[in-house]
Structure formats: structure tokens, C-alpha cells
PDB file of C-alpha atoms in Angstrom:
ATOM      1  CA  MET A 175       0.000   0.000   0.000  1.00 40.00           C
ATOM      2  CA  VAL A 176       2.673   2.480   0.992  1.00 40.00           C
ATOM      3  CA  GLY A 177       4.830   1.391  -1.913  1.00 39.00           C
ATOM      4  CA  ILE A 178       2.126   2.528  -4.309  1.00 43.00           C
ATOM      5  CA  VAL A 179       2.495   6.070  -3.027  1.00 43.00           C
ATOM      6  CA  GLN A 180       6.262   6.227  -3.015  1.00 45.00           C
ATOM      7  CA  PRO A 181       8.470   3.147  -2.503  1.00 43.00           C
ATOM      8  CA  LYS A 182      11.189   4.851  -0.487  1.00 46.00           C
ATOM      9  CA  ALA A 183       8.986   7.231   1.479  1.00 49.00           C
ATOM     10  CA  ASP A 184       8.380   7.118   5.208  1.00 51.00           C
ATOM     11  CA  PRO A 185       5.272   4.901   5.618  1.00 51.00           C
ATOM     12  CA  TRP A 186       3.853   7.104   8.357  1.00 49.00           C
ATOM     13  CA  CYS A 187       4.129  10.165   6.128  1.00 53.00           C
ATOM     14  CA  CYS A 188       2.615   8.366   3.157  1.00 55.00           C
ATOM     15  CA  LEU A 189      -0.381   7.278   5.153  1.00 51.00           C
ATOM     16  CA  HIS A 190      -0.847  10.797   6.446  1.00 51.00           C
ATOM     17  CA  PHE A 191      -0.626  12.018   2.861  1.00 51.00           C
ATOM     18  CA  THR A 192      -3.255   9.504   1.778  1.00 51.00           C
ATOM     19  CA  LYS A 193      -5.599  10.676   4.496  1.00 49.00           C
ATOM     20  CA  TYR A 194      -4.988  14.310   3.596  1.00 49.00           C
ATOM     21  CA  LYS A 195      -5.680  13.874  -0.111  1.00 48.00           C
ATOM     22  CA  PHE A 196      -8.694  11.568   0.252  1.00 45.00           C
ATOM     23  CA  ASN A 197     -10.532  12.732   3.338  1.00 44.00           C
ATOM     24  CA  VAL A 198     -13.811  11.464   1.917  1.00 39.00           C
ATOM     25  CA  TYR A 199     -12.367   7.934   1.839  1.00 43.00           C
ATOM     26  CA  ARG A 200     -10.631   8.229   5.202  1.00 42.00           C
ATOM     27  CA  LYS A 201     -13.601   7.396   7.424  1.00 41.00           C
ATOM     28  CA  LYS A 202     -14.405   4.333   5.348  1.00 43.00           C
ATOM     29  CA  TYR A 203     -10.978   2.925   4.711  1.00 44.00           C
ATOM     30  CA  ILE A 204      -8.424   4.352   7.106  1.00 45.00           C
ATOM     31  CA  ARG A 205      -8.418   4.188  10.901  1.00 44.00           C
ATOM     32  CA  SER A 206      -5.412   4.718  13.147  1.00 36.00           C
ATOM     33  CA  THR A 207      -3.215   4.973  10.012  1.00 39.00           C
ATOM     34  CA  GLN A 208      -4.073   1.433   8.922  1.00 46.00           C
ATOM     35  CA  ILE A 209      -6.034   0.615   5.774  1.00 47.00           C
ATOM     36  CA  TYR A 210      -9.066  -1.594   6.182  1.00 47.00           C
ATOM     37  CA  HIS A 211      -8.608  -4.740   4.155  1.00 51.00           C
ATOM     38  CA  SER A 212     -12.074  -6.086   4.854  1.00 50.00           C
ATOM     39  CA  TYR A 213     -13.964  -3.959   2.337  1.00 49.00           C
ATOM     40  CA  PRO A 214     -14.766  -5.916  -0.821  1.00 55.00           C
ATOM     41  CA  PRO A 215     -14.409  -4.712  -4.409  1.00 56.00           C
ATOM     42  CA  PRO A 216     -15.393  -2.647  -6.262  1.00 60.00           C
ATOM     43  CA  GLU A 217     -15.241   0.203  -3.722  1.00 65.00           C
ATOM     44  CA  PHE A 218     -11.863  -0.733  -2.320  1.00 66.00           C
ATOM     45  CA  ASP A 219     -10.479  -1.282  -5.826  1.00 70.00           C
ATOM     46  CA  LYS A 220     -11.584   2.231  -6.741  1.00 71.00           C
ATOM     47  CA  PHE A 221      -9.847   3.552  -3.664  1.00 69.00           C
ATOM     48  CA  ILE A 222      -6.620   1.781  -4.645  1.00 69.00           C
ATOM     49  CA  GLU A 223      -6.833   3.271  -8.142  1.00 70.00           C
ATOM     50  CA  LYS A 224      -7.104   6.727  -6.586  1.00 68.00           C
ATOM     51  CA  VAL A 225      -4.066   6.072  -4.416  1.00 67.00           C
ATOM     52  CA  LYS A 226      -2.057   4.995  -7.466  1.00 65.00           C
ATOM     53  CA  THR A 227      -2.459   8.486  -8.902  1.00 67.00           C
ATOM     54  CA  LEU A 228      -0.856  10.139  -5.868  1.00 67.00           C
ATOM     55  CA  ASN A 229       2.504  11.797  -5.966  1.00 71.00           C
ATOM     56  CA  ILE A 230       4.193  13.272  -2.938  1.00 72.00           C
ATOM     57  CA  SER A 231       6.789  15.974  -3.432  1.00 80.00           C
ATOM     58  CA  ALA A 232       9.984  16.257  -1.423  1.00 81.00           C
ATOM     59  CA  GLU A 233       8.624  19.431   0.164  1.00 86.00           C
ATOM     60  CA  GLN A 234       5.354  17.756   1.177  1.00 82.00           C
ATOM     61  CA  LEU A 235       7.246  14.751   2.530  1.00 77.00           C
ATOM     62  CA  GLU A 236       9.466  17.014   4.633  1.00 81.00           C
ATOM     63  CA  GLN A 237       6.432  18.855   5.986  1.00 84.00           C
ATOM     64  CA  LEU A 238       4.828  15.565   6.936  1.00 80.00           C
ATOM     65  CA  ARG A 239       8.024  14.374   8.615  1.00 76.00           C
ATOM     66  CA  GLU A 240       8.187  17.561  10.651  1.00 81.00           C
ATOM     67  CA  ARG A 241       4.543  17.197  11.623  1.00 84.00           C
ATOM     68  CA  LYS A 242       5.153  13.596  12.648  1.00 79.00           C
ATOM     69  CA  GLU A 243       8.125  14.582  14.793  1.00 77.00           C
ATOM     70  CA  GLN A 244       6.076  17.237  16.549  1.00 83.00           C
ATOM     71  CA  GLU A 245       3.281  14.744  17.171  1.00 83.00           C
ATOM     72  CA  ILE A 246       5.730  12.217  18.613  1.00 80.00           C
ATOM     73  CA  LYS A 247       7.229  14.848  20.883  1.00 80.00           C
ATOM     74  CA  ALA A 248       3.792  16.038  22.043  1.00 85.00           C
ATOM     75  CA  SER A 249       2.685  12.456  22.737  1.00 85.00           C
ATOM     76  CA  LEU A 250       5.845  11.744  24.729  1.00 83.00           C
ATOM     77  CA  VAL A 251       5.463  14.925  26.769  1.00 84.00           C
ATOM     78  CA  LYS A 252       1.846  14.018  27.497  1.00 88.00           C
ATOM     79  CA  LEU A 253       2.804  10.453  28.402  1.00 88.00           C
ATOM     80  CA  ASN A 254       5.688  11.513  30.629  1.00 86.00           C
ATOM     81  CA  ASN A 255       3.550  14.085  32.448  1.00 87.00           C
ATOM     82  CA  ASP A 256       0.722  11.596  32.873  1.00 91.00           C
ATOM     83  CA  ILE A 257       2.989   8.939  34.358  1.00 91.00           C
ATOM     84  CA  TYR A 258       4.845  11.478  36.530  1.00 88.00           C
ATOM     85  CA  GLN A 259       1.668  12.979  37.955  1.00 90.00           C
ATOM     86  CA  ASN A 260      -0.534   9.903  38.252  1.00 93.00           C
ATOM     87  CA  GLU A 261       1.798   6.927  38.715  1.00 93.00           C
ATOM     88  CA  LYS A 262       3.679   6.949  41.991  1.00 90.00           C
ATOM     89  CA  ASN A 263       7.069   5.468  42.837  1.00 91.00           C
ATOM     90  CA  LEU A 264       8.393   5.357  39.257  1.00 92.00           C
ATOM     91  CA  SER A 265      11.855   6.761  38.709  1.00 90.00           C
ATOM     92  CA  GLU A 266      13.069   8.476  35.536  1.00 87.00           C
ATOM     93  CA  ASN A 267      14.828   5.259  34.592  1.00 88.00           C
ATOM     94  CA  ASP A 268      11.653   3.259  35.162  1.00 92.00           C
ATOM     95  CA  ARG A 269       9.690   5.454  32.758  1.00 90.00           C
ATOM     96  CA  VAL A 270      12.292   5.052  30.013  1.00 87.00           C
ATOM     97  CA  TYR A 271      12.567   1.297  30.529  1.00 92.00           C
ATOM     98  CA  LEU A 272       8.795   0.832  30.569  1.00 94.00           C
ATOM     99  CA  VAL A 273       8.429   2.603  27.236  1.00 91.00           C
ATOM    100  CA  ALA A 274      11.260   0.534  25.741  1.00 90.00           C
ATOM    101  CA  SER A 275       9.784  -2.699  27.125  1.00 95.00           C
ATOM    102  CA  SER A 276       6.269  -1.934  25.920  1.00 95.00           C
ATOM    103  CA  ILE A 277       7.428  -1.159  22.382  1.00 91.00           C
ATOM    104  CA  ILE A 278       9.568  -4.293  22.104  1.00 92.00           C
ATOM    105  CA  ALA A 279       6.818  -6.528  23.518  1.00 96.00           C
ATOM    106  CA  THR A 280       4.136  -5.158  21.184  1.00 93.00           C
ATOM    107  CA  LEU A 281       6.194  -5.316  17.986  1.00 89.00           C
ATOM    108  CA  GLY A 282       6.277  -9.066  17.536  1.00 90.00           C
ATOM    109  CA  VAL A 283       7.916 -10.887  14.642  1.00 91.00           C
ATOM    110  CA  PRO A 284       5.550 -11.896  11.813  1.00 90.00           C
ATOM    111  CA  GLY A 285       4.929 -15.621  11.813  1.00 93.00           C
ATOM    112  CA  LYS A 286       7.211 -16.214  14.786  1.00 94.00           C
ATOM    113  CA  VAL A 287       6.428 -14.024  17.793  1.00 95.00           C
ATOM    114  CA  LYS A 288       2.892 -12.767  18.333  1.00 95.00           C
ATOM    115  CA  ALA A 289       2.767  -9.120  19.332  1.00 94.00           C
ATOM    116  CA  LEU A 290       1.607  -8.558  22.901  1.00 97.00           C
ATOM    117  CA  GLU A 291      -1.856  -7.006  23.145  1.00 96.00           C
ATOM    118  CA  LYS A 292      -3.319  -5.043  26.036  1.00 96.00           C
ATOM    119  CA  GLU A 293      -5.788  -7.795  26.804  1.00 97.00           C
ATOM    120  CA  ASP A 294      -2.937 -10.304  27.225  1.00 97.00           C
ATOM    121  CA  LEU A 295      -2.063  -8.739  30.572  1.00 98.00           C
ATOM    122  CA  LYS A 296      -4.394 -10.288  33.156  1.00 97.00           C
ATOM    123  CA  SER A 297      -3.016  -8.745  36.363  1.00 97.00           C
ATOM    124  CA  SER A 298      -2.631 -12.256  37.715  1.00 97.00           C
ATOM    125  CA  PRO A 299      -0.787 -13.044  40.957  1.00 96.00           C
ATOM    126  CA  GLU A 300       0.140 -16.500  39.646  1.00 97.00           C
ATOM    127  CA  PRO A 301       3.903 -17.075  39.748  1.00 95.00           C
ATOM    128  CA  GLY A 302       5.267 -17.067  36.199  1.00 95.00           C
ATOM    129  CA  ASN A 303       2.223 -15.250  34.838  1.00 97.00           C
ATOM    130  CA  THR A 304       2.423 -11.827  36.395  1.00 98.00           C
ATOM    131  CA  ASP A 305       2.136  -8.908  33.989  1.00 98.00           C
ATOM    132  CA  GLY A 306       5.858  -8.224  34.247  1.00 98.00           C
ATOM    133  CA  GLU A 307       6.782 -11.825  33.499  1.00 98.00           C
ATOM    134  CA  ILE A 308       4.454 -11.907  30.485  1.00 98.00           C
ATOM    135  CA  ILE A 309       6.058  -8.775  29.042  1.00 98.00           C
ATOM    136  CA  LEU A 310       9.525 -10.110  29.771  1.00 98.00           C
ATOM    137  CA  ARG A 311       8.809 -13.379  27.935  1.00 97.00           C
ATOM    138  CA  LYS A 312       7.744 -11.426  24.851  1.00 97.00           C
ATOM    139  CA  ILE A 313      10.886  -9.351  25.002  1.00 96.00           C
ATOM    140  CA  LYS A 314      13.075 -12.465  25.262  1.00 96.00           C
ATOM    141  CA  ALA A 315      11.275 -14.090  22.320  1.00 96.00           C
ATOM    142  CA  PHE A 316      11.669 -10.944  20.220  1.00 95.00           C
ATOM    143  CA  LEU A 317      15.368 -10.605  20.986  1.00 94.00           C
ATOM    144  CA  THR A 318      15.955 -14.287  20.254  1.00 94.00           C
ATOM    145  CA  GLU A 319      14.389 -13.900  16.803  1.00 94.00           C
ATOM    146  CA  LYS A 320      16.652 -10.919  16.197  1.00 90.00           C
ATOM    147  CA  ALA A 321      19.574 -13.330  16.570  1.00 87.00           C
ATOM    148  CA  LEU A 322      21.486 -11.126  18.989  1.00 86.00           C
ATOM    149  CA  PRO A 323      24.634 -12.436  20.642  1.00 89.00           C
ATOM    150  CA  ASP A 324      23.765 -14.026  23.975  1.00 91.00           C
ATOM    151  CA  THR A 325      25.749 -11.474  25.943  1.00 92.00           C
ATOM    152  CA  LYS A 326      23.936  -8.550  24.308  1.00 90.00           C
ATOM    153  CA  ARG A 327      20.516 -10.166  24.695  1.00 92.00           C
ATOM    154  CA  ASP A 328      21.161 -10.984  28.349  1.00 93.00           C
ATOM    155  CA  LEU A 329      22.311  -7.428  29.021  1.00 92.00           C
ATOM    156  CA  ILE A 330      19.113  -5.959  27.562  1.00 93.00           C
ATOM    157  CA  VAL A 331      16.964  -8.403  29.535  1.00 95.00           C
ATOM    158  CA  ARG A 332      18.786  -7.633  32.781  1.00 94.00           C
ATOM    159  CA  THR A 333      18.443  -3.913  32.172  1.00 93.00           C
ATOM    160  CA  LEU A 334      14.657  -4.171  31.815  1.00 95.00           C
ATOM    161  CA  GLN A 335      13.977  -7.044  34.190  1.00 96.00           C
ATOM    162  CA  ASN A 336      14.382  -5.194  37.481  1.00 94.00           C
ATOM    163  CA  THR A 337      11.728  -2.686  36.510  1.00 96.00           C
ATOM    164  CA  LEU A 338       9.320  -5.181  34.938  1.00 97.00           C
ATOM    165  CA  THR A 339       9.377  -7.640  37.840  1.00 97.00           C
ATOM    166  CA  SER A 340       9.317  -5.147  40.701  1.00 97.00           C
ATOM    167  CA  ASP A 341       6.754  -5.922  43.388  1.00 96.00           C
ATOM    168  CA  ASN A 342       5.235  -2.450  43.330  1.00 95.00           C
ATOM    169  CA  LEU A 343       4.538  -2.499  39.595  1.00 97.00           C
ATOM    170  CA  ASN A 344       2.994  -5.975  39.791  1.00 98.00           C
ATOM    171  CA  LYS A 345       0.945  -5.349  42.913  1.00 97.00           C
ATOM    172  CA  ILE A 346      -2.758  -5.771  42.157  1.00 97.00           C
ATOM    173  CA  THR A 347      -4.986  -2.904  43.246  1.00 96.00           C
ATOM    174  CA  ALA A 348      -8.661  -2.773  42.308  1.00 95.00           C
ATOM    175  CA  GLY A 349      -8.107  -5.725  39.983  1.00 96.00           C
ATOM    176  CA  GLU A 350      -5.249  -4.165  38.015  1.00 97.00           C
ATOM    177  CA  THR A 351      -1.512  -3.771  38.341  1.00 98.00           C
ATOM    178  CA  GLN A 352       0.257  -0.469  37.920  1.00 98.00           C
ATOM    179  CA  LEU A 353       2.343  -2.114  35.204  1.00 98.00           C
ATOM    180  CA  LYS A 354      -0.725  -2.965  33.146  1.00 98.00           C
ATOM    181  CA  ARG A 355      -2.087   0.548  33.567  1.00 97.00           C
ATOM    182  CA  VAL A 356       1.181   2.152  32.416  1.00 97.00           C
ATOM    183  CA  PHE A 357       1.566  -0.371  29.577  1.00 97.00           C
ATOM    184  CA  ASN A 358      -1.916   0.535  28.308  1.00 97.00           C
ATOM    185  CA  LYS A 359      -1.084   4.244  28.410  1.00 96.00           C
ATOM    186  CA  ILE A 360       2.108   3.697  26.428  1.00 93.00           C
ATOM    187  CA  VAL A 361       0.375   1.610  23.763  1.00 94.00           C
ATOM    188  CA  ASP A 362      -2.503   4.084  23.494  1.00 93.00           C
ATOM    189  CA  ASP A 363      -0.237   7.132  23.202  1.00 90.00           C
ATOM    190  CA  LEU A 364       2.586   5.721  21.064  1.00 87.00           C
ATOM    191  CA  GLY A 365       1.268   2.588  19.344  1.00 86.00           C
ATOM    192  CA  ARG A 366      -0.047   4.469  16.318  1.00 81.00           C
ATOM    193  CA  TYR A 367       3.483   5.654  15.546  1.00 78.00           C
ATOM    194  CA  TYR A 368       5.219   2.303  15.455  1.00 74.00           C
ATOM    195  CA  LYS A 369       2.655  -0.414  14.746  1.00 69.00           C
ATOM    196  CA  ILE A 370       2.693   0.347  11.011  1.00 60.00           C
ATOM    197  CA  GLY A 371       6.422  -0.332  10.974  1.00 57.00           C
ATOM    198  CA  LEU A 372       9.361   1.200  12.797  1.00 51.00           C
ATOM    199  CA  THR A 373      12.068   3.089  11.002  1.00 55.00           C
ATOM    200  CA  THR A 374      15.526   3.869  12.327  1.00 45.00           C
ATOM    201  CA  ASP A 375      14.716   7.567  11.924  1.00 58.00           C
ATOM    202  CA  PHE A 376      11.556   7.301  14.032  1.00 61.00           C
ATOM    203  CA  THR A 377      13.080   5.125  16.724  1.00 68.00           C
ATOM    204  CA  GLY A 378      16.136   7.324  17.076  1.00 67.00           C
ATOM    205  CA  LYS A 379      13.996  10.430  17.561  1.00 68.00           C
ATOM    206  CA  LEU A 380      11.751   8.597  19.990  1.00 72.00           C
ATOM    207  CA  PHE A 381      14.596   7.542  22.241  1.00 69.00           C
ATOM    208  CA  ASN A 382      16.442  10.853  21.936  1.00 72.00           C
ATOM    209  CA  GLU A 383      13.302  12.559  23.187  1.00 72.00           C
ATOM    210  CA  MET A 384      12.937  10.066  26.029  1.00 73.00           C
ATOM    211  CA  TYR A 385      16.458  10.713  27.224  1.00 71.00           C
ATOM    212  CA  GLY A 386      15.332  14.258  27.869  1.00 73.00           C
ATOM    213  CA  TRP A 387      13.368  12.751  30.753  1.00 74.00           C
ATOM    214  CA  LEU A 388      16.630  11.938  32.502  1.00 70.00           C
ATOM    215  CA  GLY A 389      18.467  14.452  34.621  1.00 62.00           C
ATOM    216  CA  PHE A 390      21.964  15.624  33.758  1.00 44.00           C
ATOM    217  CA  SER A 391      23.304  13.340  36.470  1.00 40.00           C
ATOM    218  CA  GLN A 392      22.028  10.431  34.384  1.00 48.00           C
ATOM    219  CA  ASP A 393      24.236  11.166  31.349  1.00 48.00           C
ATOM    220  CA  LYS A 394      26.220   8.018  32.032  1.00 45.00           C
ATOM    221  CA  LEU A 395      23.191   6.016  30.898  1.00 45.00           C
ATOM    222  CA  ASN A 396      23.967   7.085  27.356  1.00 46.00           C
ATOM    223  CA  ASP A 397      26.824   4.610  27.481  1.00 43.00           C
ATOM    224  CA  VAL A 398      24.670   1.581  28.286  1.00 41.00           C
ATOM    225  CA  VAL A 399      22.844  -0.776  26.010  1.00 41.00           C
ATOM    226  CA  LEU A 400      19.624   1.225  25.625  1.00 47.00           C
ATOM    227  CA  THR A 401      21.136   4.107  23.679  1.00 47.00           C
ATOM    228  CA  PRO A 402      18.975   5.598  20.906  1.00 45.00           C
ATOM    229  CA  SER A 403      21.243   4.453  18.081  1.00 46.00           C
ATOM    230  CA  TYR A 404      21.476   0.879  19.348  1.00 50.00           C
ATOM    231  CA  VAL A 405      17.772   0.482  19.991  1.00 52.00           C
ATOM    232  CA  ALA A 406      16.944   2.122  16.675  1.00 49.00           C
ATOM    233  CA  LYS A 407      18.971  -0.453  14.755  1.00 52.00           C
ATOM    234  CA  LEU A 408      17.606  -3.293  16.861  1.00 57.00           C
ATOM    235  CA  LEU A 409      13.931  -2.431  16.453  1.00 57.00           C
ATOM    236  CA  ALA A 410      13.838  -1.132  12.878  1.00 52.00           C
TER     237      ALA A 410
END
């Protein structure tokens, strides 16, 4: 679908462009930047023919990229403020690691690792099936499919594990864990940006923005495994 618009273009920008040019079709065929595939011909075929006629200039593409970057930044600011104000006992590091964990767990690998969905977290107290352990299993499966060296994979898992398996995050209150609540917020606020396909450009900007959440005393974290450039290459 995106290739029809412009093979080498940013998919997020192309989908925005499609929505912009064909607003009358948008409510029928596009929701959350994903094209409905359930509509039968001939209407969907006509829509595809319209899309084939689209051309996106370099200037328009740049404008869309800039708009996307501003949207990502605004969503991250909103998310960070929401977690800071409403979710107690989470450090700056925790917020960064929870975003990283949620993205990795919900990416999946087509045909090999099913992407984690919000409803998969049950807030269960059962050993081995807590929300944190479920997320961690998905992360391990994803990293295994990426064929990382064992030492690198183990380092990433250790970095995220302490946060994901903490007692406070997995404590059940009113039938829900704090981890599930934060996970849902992250997916709701950021999922639309990466579920159509991550790019190195997007991921790098995402993590660069997140590192703004850390204080200057945390600069040393830029030397550990979850640096923007490393994660960008891993997830793209």
C-alpha cells in the first residue's frame, strides 16, 4: 500500500498524505493509520486506483516528517507528564525502561512471535504469569528472533527485568496492576506511531526525546545498552 504512493517514502508520512488527499475515503478505509482490508471490491479497488495516482513531493514529505516529529514529541510529553503525575514510585529510569519494554513486547515478529496485546495482561498473581513476566517473555522471544549475541541479549533483559518484575509495579490494586495501567497508556499514546512499521529515523527520535526525561546526572546512561542508536537499529 505504501509502496504505491512512493516506494522509499516514510510509511507514516505516506499514510498521512493519503488521508490528507482523500478525506472522503478516510472514514471508510483508514483508521489509526491502517487501511481496512475487509472492504470488498469494487469500492476498495476504486480507492486503490485513486491512491495509485498520488505523488508526494519532497517538500510535502518534509512537511509531513516535521509534523510527525512534533506529534511524537507532544505524545511523549503528554505520556511523561501523565505517568509522573498519576503513577507513583516510578523513577526516571523506570519510565524510560517501561516505554522501551512496551514497544519491544508489542512489535512481535511476523509468523514467529505474536505481538503482545493489552488484553494479554491479566493482572494475575500467579507465579510465572504476572504482567511483568508476560512482558519479559515477549521481550526475550523478540530478541531471540533478532539473533542477537547471547551477551547482548542478556544485558538488555537484565536492564529491563528489574523494573518489569518489581513488586510495586505488579501489585494488584482494584483488579489491576500499575504495570498494566502504564503499559496501556504507552500503547494508546505511542502505538499508532510504530505499529505500522518502525524506522531507524523514528526510533532514534523517539529515544532521543525520552532521554530528555533523565536528569543531567544520568548522562552516564547514554553509554549503556539502551542508547537511541542501538535500539533504533535493533527495532527497525
